XYZ file of N, CA and C in Angstrom:
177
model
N 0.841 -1.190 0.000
C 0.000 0.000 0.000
C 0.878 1.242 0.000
N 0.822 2.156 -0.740
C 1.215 3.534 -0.743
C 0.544 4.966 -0.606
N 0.519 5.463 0.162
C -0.033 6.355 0.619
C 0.789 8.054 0.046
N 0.504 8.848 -0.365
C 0.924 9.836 -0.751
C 0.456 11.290 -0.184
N 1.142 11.964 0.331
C 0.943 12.944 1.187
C 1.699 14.048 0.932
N 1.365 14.949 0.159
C 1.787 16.306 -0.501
C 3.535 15.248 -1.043
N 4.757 15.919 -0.458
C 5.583 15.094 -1.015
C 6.235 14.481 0.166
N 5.280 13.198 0.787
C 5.610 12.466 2.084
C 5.083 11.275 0.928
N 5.762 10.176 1.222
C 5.451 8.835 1.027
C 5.634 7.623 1.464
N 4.895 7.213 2.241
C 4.506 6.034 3.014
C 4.390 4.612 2.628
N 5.251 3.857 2.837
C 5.190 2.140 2.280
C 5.194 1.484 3.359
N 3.180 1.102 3.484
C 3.247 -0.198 4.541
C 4.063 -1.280 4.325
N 4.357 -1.834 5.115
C 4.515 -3.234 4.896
C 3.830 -3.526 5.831
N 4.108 -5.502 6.475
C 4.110 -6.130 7.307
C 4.482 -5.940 8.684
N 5.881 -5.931 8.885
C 6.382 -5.494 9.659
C 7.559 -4.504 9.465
N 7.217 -3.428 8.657
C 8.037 -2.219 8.358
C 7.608 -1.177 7.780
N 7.946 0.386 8.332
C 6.978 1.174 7.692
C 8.521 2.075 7.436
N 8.506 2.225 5.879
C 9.359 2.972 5.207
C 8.693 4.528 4.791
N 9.146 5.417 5.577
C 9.020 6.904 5.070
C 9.793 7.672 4.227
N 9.337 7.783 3.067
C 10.195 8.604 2.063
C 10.186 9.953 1.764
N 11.020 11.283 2.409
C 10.715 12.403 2.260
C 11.426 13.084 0.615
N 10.828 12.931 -0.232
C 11.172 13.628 -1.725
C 12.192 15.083 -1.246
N 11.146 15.958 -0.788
C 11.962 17.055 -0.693
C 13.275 17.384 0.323
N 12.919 16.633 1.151
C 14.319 16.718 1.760
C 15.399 15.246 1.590
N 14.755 14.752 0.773
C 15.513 13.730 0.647
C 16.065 12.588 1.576
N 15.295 12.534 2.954
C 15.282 11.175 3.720
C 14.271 10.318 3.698
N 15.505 9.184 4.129
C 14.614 7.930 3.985
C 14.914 7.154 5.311
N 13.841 7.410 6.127
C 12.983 7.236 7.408
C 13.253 5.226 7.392
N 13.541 4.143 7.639
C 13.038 3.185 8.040
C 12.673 2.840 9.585
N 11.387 2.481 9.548
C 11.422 2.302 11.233
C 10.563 0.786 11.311
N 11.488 -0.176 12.106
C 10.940 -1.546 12.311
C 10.153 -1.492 13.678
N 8.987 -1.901 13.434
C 8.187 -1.947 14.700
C 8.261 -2.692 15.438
N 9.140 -4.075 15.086
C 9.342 -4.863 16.398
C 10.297 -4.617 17.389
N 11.247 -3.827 16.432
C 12.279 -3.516 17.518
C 12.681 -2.163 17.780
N 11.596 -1.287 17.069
C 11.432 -0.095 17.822
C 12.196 0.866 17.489
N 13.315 0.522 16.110
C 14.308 1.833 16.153
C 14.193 2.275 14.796
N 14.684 3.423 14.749
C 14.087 4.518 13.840
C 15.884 4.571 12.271
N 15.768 4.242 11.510
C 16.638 4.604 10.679
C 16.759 5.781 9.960
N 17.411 6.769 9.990
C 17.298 7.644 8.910
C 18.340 7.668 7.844
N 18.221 7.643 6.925
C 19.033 7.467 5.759
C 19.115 8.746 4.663
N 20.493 9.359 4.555
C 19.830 10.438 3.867
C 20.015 9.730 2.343
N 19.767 10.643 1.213
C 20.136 10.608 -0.155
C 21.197 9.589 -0.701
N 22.067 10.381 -0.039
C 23.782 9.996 0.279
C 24.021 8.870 0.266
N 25.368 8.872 0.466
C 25.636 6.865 1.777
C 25.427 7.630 2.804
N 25.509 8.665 3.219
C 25.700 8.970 4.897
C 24.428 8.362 5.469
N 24.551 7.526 6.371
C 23.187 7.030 7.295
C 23.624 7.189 8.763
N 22.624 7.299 9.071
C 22.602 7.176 11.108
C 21.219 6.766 11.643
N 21.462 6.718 12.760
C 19.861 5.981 13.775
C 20.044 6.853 14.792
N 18.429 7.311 14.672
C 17.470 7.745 15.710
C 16.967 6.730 16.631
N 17.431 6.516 17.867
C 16.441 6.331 18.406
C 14.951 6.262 19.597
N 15.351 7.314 20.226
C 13.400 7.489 20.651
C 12.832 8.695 19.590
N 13.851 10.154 19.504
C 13.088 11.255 18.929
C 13.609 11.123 17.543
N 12.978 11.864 16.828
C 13.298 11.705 15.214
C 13.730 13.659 15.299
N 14.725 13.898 14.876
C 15.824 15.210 14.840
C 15.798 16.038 13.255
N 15.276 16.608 12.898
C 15.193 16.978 11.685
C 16.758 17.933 11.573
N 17.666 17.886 10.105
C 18.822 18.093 10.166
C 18.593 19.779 9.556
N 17.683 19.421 8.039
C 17.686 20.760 7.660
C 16.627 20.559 6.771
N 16.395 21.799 6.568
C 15.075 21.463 5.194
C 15.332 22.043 4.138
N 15.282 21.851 3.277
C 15.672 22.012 1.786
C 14.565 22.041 1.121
């Protein structure tokens, strides 16, 4: 299922809900069983959030 939200995009899965931000260019994974938040930018650069989600910059 994909859900589209101005330029937010949402991919249920099963057990994973992938957030894709177009304009700023992150990519959100967050596994619900184990609770932790991925953010991934564009880039290779990646890091983990995990309780608050930290916005870096907006573009």
């Amino acid at each position: 299922m994909l859900v589209k939200i101005n330029s937010l995009h949402i991919l249920f899965y099963y057990d994973k809900i992938h957030i894709l931000f177009s304009s700023s260019s992150l990519y959100i994974e967050r596994t619900i069983l184990q609770g932790s938040v991925h953010i991934k930018r564009a880039l290779n650069s990646d890091f983990s959030c995990g309780h608050s989600m930290k916005k870096q910059r907006t573009s």
